[in-house]
CSV table of C-alpha atoms in Angstrom, one decimal:
chain,number,residue,atom,x,y,z
A,1,UNK,CA,28.2,-86.3,215.0
A,2,UNK,CA,24.9,-87.4,213.8
A,3,UNK,CA,21.9,-85.0,213.3
A,4,UNK,CA,20.5,-86.5,216.5
A,5,UNK,CA,23.3,-85.4,218.8
A,6,UNK,CA,25.2,-88.7,218.9
A,7,UNK,CA,26.4,-91.5,216.7
A,8,UNK,CA,23.5,-93.7,215.7
A,9,UNK,CA,25.1,-97.1,216.1
A,10,UNK,CA,23.5,-100.6,216.0
A,11,UNK,CA,25.2,-102.5,218.8
A,12,UNK,CA,24.1,-106.0,217.8
A,13,UNK,CA,20.9,-108.1,217.8
A,14,UNK,CA,20.3,-108.3,221.5
A,15,UNK,CA,16.6,-108.4,222.1
A,16,UNK,CA,16.0,-107.4,218.5
A,17,UNK,CA,14.2,-104.1,217.8
A,18,UNK,CA,11.1,-105.2,216.0
A,19,UNK,CA,10.2,-102.5,213.5
A,20,UNK,CA,7.3,-100.4,214.2
A,21,UNK,CA,4.6,-99.7,211.5
A,22,UNK,CA,5.6,-97.1,209.0
A,23,UNK,CA,4.7,-93.5,210.0
A,24,UNK,CA,4.2,-94.5,213.6
A,25,UNK,CA,5.8,-91.6,215.3
A,26,UNK,CA,6.2,-92.2,219.0
A,27,UNK,CA,4.9,-89.6,221.4
A,28,UNK,CA,7.0,-88.8,224.5
A,29,UNK,CA,5.3,-86.5,227.0
A,30,UNK,CA,8.2,-85.0,229.1
A,31,UNK,CA,5.9,-84.1,232.0
A,32,UNK,CA,4.4,-87.6,232.1
A,33,UNK,CA,6.8,-90.5,231.7
A,34,UNK,CA,4.0,-93.0,231.7
A,35,UNK,CA,3.0,-92.0,228.1
A,36,UNK,CA,6.3,-93.0,226.7
A,37,UNK,CA,6.4,-96.2,228.8
A,38,UNK,CA,2.9,-97.2,227.6
A,39,UNK,CA,3.9,-96.7,223.9
A,40,UNK,CA,7.2,-98.6,224.4
A,41,UNK,CA,5.4,-101.6,225.8
A,42,UNK,CA,3.0,-101.7,222.8
A,43,UNK,CA,5.7,-101.1,220.2
A,44,UNK,CA,8.2,-103.5,221.8
A,45,UNK,CA,6.3,-106.2,223.7
A,46,UNK,CA,9.4,-108.3,224.0
A,47,UNK,CA,10.8,-105.8,226.6
A,48,UNK,CA,10.6,-106.8,230.2
A,49,UNK,CA,9.0,-104.1,232.4
A,50,UNK,CA,12.3,-103.0,233.9
A,51,UNK,CA,13.9,-102.5,230.5
A,52,UNK,CA,10.9,-100.7,229.2
A,53,UNK,CA,11.0,-98.3,232.1
A,54,UNK,CA,14.8,-97.7,231.6
A,55,UNK,CA,14.3,-97.1,227.9
A,56,UNK,CA,11.4,-94.6,228.6
A,57,UNK,CA,13.7,-92.7,231.0
A,58,UNK,CA,16.5,-92.6,228.4
A,59,UNK,CA,14.1,-91.4,225.7
A,60,UNK,CA,12.8,-88.6,228.0
A,61,UNK,CA,16.4,-87.5,228.6
A,62,UNK,CA,17.0,-87.1,224.8
A,63,UNK,CA,14.3,-84.5,224.9
A,64,UNK,CA,14.9,-82.8,228.3
A,65,UNK,CA,18.6,-82.5,227.5
A,66,UNK,CA,18.0,-81.6,223.8
A,67,UNK,CA,21.0,-80.0,222.0
A,68,UNK,CA,20.7,-76.3,221.2
A,69,UNK,CA,21.2,-75.2,217.6
A,70,UNK,CA,22.3,-71.6,217.1
A,71,UNK,CA,23.9,-70.1,214.0
A,72,UNK,CA,25.3,-73.3,212.8
A,73,UNK,CA,26.7,-74.5,216.1
A,74,UNK,CA,25.6,-77.1,218.6
A,75,UNK,CA,25.4,-76.5,222.4
A,76,UNK,CA,25.0,-79.2,225.0
A,77,UNK,CA,23.1,-78.4,228.2
A,78,UNK,CA,24.2,-77.7,230.9
A,79,UNK,CA,27.9,-77.9,229.9
A,80,UNK,CA,27.7,-75.2,227.2
A,81,UNK,CA,25.5,-72.8,229.1
A,82,UNK,CA,27.9,-69.9,229.2
A,83,UNK,CA,29.1,-70.6,225.7
A,84,UNK,CA,25.7,-70.3,224.2
A,85,UNK,CA,24.8,-67.2,226.2
A,86,UNK,CA,28.0,-65.5,224.9
A,87,UNK,CA,27.2,-66.5,221.3
A,88,UNK,CA,23.8,-64.9,221.6
A,89,UNK,CA,25.1,-61.5,222.9
A,90,UNK,CA,25.5,-59.9,219.4
A,91,UNK,CA,21.8,-60.7,218.6
A,92,UNK,CA,20.8,-59.5,222.1
A,93,UNK,CA,22.4,-56.1,221.4
A,94,UNK,CA,20.9,-55.9,217.9
A,95,UNK,CA,17.4,-56.7,219.4
A,96,UNK,CA,17.9,-54.1,222.1
A,97,UNK,CA,18.8,-51.4,219.5
A,98,UNK,CA,15.7,-52.3,217.5
A,99,UNK,CA,13.5,-52.0,220.6
A,100,UNK,CA,15.0,-48.5,221.4
A,101,UNK,CA,14.7,-47.3,217.8
A,102,UNK,CA,11.0,-48.4,217.6
A,103,UNK,CA,10.1,-47.1,221.0
A,104,UNK,CA,7.2,-44.6,221.0
A,105,UNK,CA,8.1,-41.0,221.7
A,106,UNK,CA,5.7,-40.8,224.6
A,107,UNK,CA,6.4,-43.3,227.4
A,108,UNK,CA,3.4,-45.4,228.2
A,109,UNK,CA,3.0,-48.9,229.6
A,110,UNK,CA,0.8,-50.3,226.9
A,111,UNK,CA,0.3,-54.0,226.1
A,112,UNK,CA,2.2,-53.6,222.8
A,113,UNK,CA,5.2,-52.0,224.5
A,114,UNK,CA,5.4,-54.9,227.0
A,115,UNK,CA,5.1,-57.6,224.3
A,116,UNK,CA,8.3,-59.8,224.3
A,117,UNK,CA,10.7,-59.8,221.4
A,118,UNK,CA,11.9,-63.4,220.9
A,119,UNK,CA,15.2,-64.8,219.9
A,120,UNK,CA,14.7,-68.3,218.6
A,121,UNK,CA,17.0,-71.2,219.3
A,122,UNK,CA,16.6,-74.6,217.6
A,123,UNK,CA,16.7,-78.0,219.3
A,124,UNK,CA,17.4,-81.5,218.4
A,125,UNK,CA,17.3,-84.8,220.4
A,126,UNK,CA,20.4,-85.6,222.4
A,127,UNK,CA,21.0,-89.3,221.7
A,128,UNK,CA,24.2,-89.3,223.8
A,129,UNK,CA,22.3,-88.2,226.9
A,130,UNK,CA,19.9,-91.1,226.6
A,131,UNK,CA,22.7,-93.6,225.9
A,132,UNK,CA,24.6,-92.5,229.0
A,133,UNK,CA,21.7,-93.9,231.0
A,134,UNK,CA,21.9,-97.2,229.2
A,135,UNK,CA,25.5,-98.1,230.0
A,136,UNK,CA,26.2,-101.8,229.4
A,137,UNK,CA,22.9,-102.3,227.5
A,138,UNK,CA,23.8,-102.2,223.8
A,139,UNK,CA,20.4,-103.9,223.0
A,140,UNK,CA,18.5,-100.9,224.5
A,141,UNK,CA,20.8,-98.4,222.8
A,142,UNK,CA,19.9,-100.0,219.5
A,143,UNK,CA,16.2,-99.6,220.2
A,144,UNK,CA,16.7,-96.0,221.4
A,145,UNK,CA,18.6,-95.2,218.2
A,146,UNK,CA,15.8,-96.8,216.1
A,147,UNK,CA,13.1,-94.8,217.8
A,148,UNK,CA,14.8,-91.5,217.2
A,149,UNK,CA,15.5,-92.4,213.6
A,150,UNK,CA,11.9,-93.3,213.0
A,151,UNK,CA,10.6,-90.1,214.6
A,152,UNK,CA,9.5,-88.8,218.0
A,153,UNK,CA,7.0,-86.2,219.0
A,154,UNK,CA,8.0,-84.5,222.3
A,155,UNK,CA,5.1,-82.9,224.3
A,156,UNK,CA,6.3,-80.6,227.0
A,157,UNK,CA,5.9,-77.5,229.2
A,158,UNK,CA,8.6,-74.9,228.7
A,159,UNK,CA,10.4,-75.7,231.9
A,160,UNK,CA,10.7,-79.4,230.9
A,161,UNK,CA,13.5,-78.4,228.5
A,162,UNK,CA,16.9,-77.7,230.0
A,163,UNK,CA,17.8,-75.0,227.5
A,164,UNK,CA,14.5,-73.1,227.9
A,165,UNK,CA,14.8,-73.3,231.7
A,166,UNK,CA,18.3,-71.8,231.4
A,167,UNK,CA,17.5,-69.1,228.9
A,168,UNK,CA,14.5,-68.0,230.9
A,169,UNK,CA,16.8,-67.2,233.8
A,170,UNK,CA,19.7,-65.5,232.1
A,171,UNK,CA,20.6,-61.9,233.0
A,172,UNK,CA,21.3,-60.4,229.7
A,173,UNK,CA,22.2,-57.0,231.2
A,174,UNK,CA,25.1,-58.7,233.1
A,175,UNK,CA,26.3,-60.8,230.2
A,176,UNK,CA,26.0,-58.1,227.5
A,177,UNK,CA,27.6,-55.5,229.7
A,178,UNK,CA,24.8,-53.0,228.9
A,179,UNK,CA,21.2,-52.4,229.9
A,180,UNK,CA,18.9,-54.9,228.1
A,181,UNK,CA,15.1,-54.6,228.1
A,182,UNK,CA,13.2,-57.3,229.9
A,183,UNK,CA,11.2,-57.6,226.7
A,184,UNK,CA,14.2,-59.5,225.1
A,185,UNK,CA,13.3,-63.2,225.6
A,186,UNK,CA,14.5,-66.5,224.2
A,187,UNK,CA,12.4,-69.3,222.7
A,188,UNK,CA,13.5,-72.9,222.1
A,189,UNK,CA,11.8,-75.3,219.7
A,190,UNK,CA,12.6,-78.6,218.1
A,191,UNK,CA,13.8,-77.9,214.5
A,192,UNK,CA,15.7,-81.1,213.7
A,193,UNK,CA,15.2,-84.8,214.4
A,194,UNK,CA,11.9,-84.5,216.3
A,195,UNK,CA,8.6,-82.7,216.4
A,196,UNK,CA,7.9,-80.5,219.4
A,197,UNK,CA,4.4,-79.8,220.9
A,198,UNK,CA,4.4,-77.2,223.7
A,199,UNK,CA,1.7,-77.4,226.3
A,200,UNK,CA,0.6,-73.9,227.2
A,201,UNK,CA,-2.1,-73.1,229.7
A,202,UNK,CA,-3.9,-76.4,229.0
A,203,UNK,CA,-3.6,-76.0,225.2
A,204,UNK,CA,-1.1,-77.5,222.9
A,205,UNK,CA,0.9,-75.2,220.7
A,206,UNK,CA,2.8,-76.8,217.8
A,207,UNK,CA,5.9,-74.6,217.1
A,208,UNK,CA,7.4,-74.4,213.7
A,209,UNK,CA,9.8,-77.2,212.8
A,210,UNK,CA,11.4,-75.2,209.9
A,211,UNK,CA,15.0,-74.1,210.2
A,212,UNK,CA,13.8,-70.6,209.3
A,213,UNK,CA,12.2,-70.4,212.7
A,214,UNK,CA,15.5,-69.3,214.1
A,215,UNK,CA,15.2,-66.0,212.3
A,216,UNK,CA,11.6,-65.2,213.5
A,217,UNK,CA,11.1,-62.2,215.7
A,218,UNK,CA,7.9,-61.3,217.5
A,219,UNK,CA,6.2,-57.9,217.9
A,220,UNK,CA,6.6,-56.2,214.6
A,221,UNK,CA,10.1,-55.0,215.2
A,222,UNK,CA,12.7,-54.9,212.4
A,223,UNK,CA,15.8,-56.5,213.6
A,224,UNK,CA,18.9,-56.3,211.2
A,225,UNK,CA,20.3,-59.7,210.1
A,226,UNK,CA,23.9,-58.6,210.7
A,227,UNK,CA,25.8,-57.0,213.5
């Protein structure tokens, strides 16, 4: 499998994917499909409107259905939902132990005590999800492959991402088989194959794109690296 969640194959000349200018990363706003459509029309003027719209939808799917990267494994949403949750249980338990060991002696509901502790999950574009929408259109698959290879910036709200939506709703107490603090949260961010820009309360927050982001923990809590 390629680093973009699918085999980057050139299916033939077709319409021909005219190369974009160097360093011309395309922006795809997952909450507003028109942004990707406008850029596609400018970058590939040879596309008829219907094909441009279809390609914009496919590009959006590569972001919405981004593949999760966790401890060297890849997880496809929603098929691998339970598989990823189970894989995260050891870290959930370690994080819970760290919260308990760092808890203040006097119980008080301060802002610090309610601050979430994040477990980070990487993401990469899911080329296969986009290609599935382009069945029978090898020419458009070639363009989609080229776009992802040249670089995409996904702009999104948290719930635009399938994995973030799922992780926000998981009941860790049930899955882990023990009481887990509500402070234990999960955070997804693009770490391979694309840049991610999260829209938060009207402001854009650019998450780290380094692989080391998967080891970050918020709230000054020392979490052991091993179980």
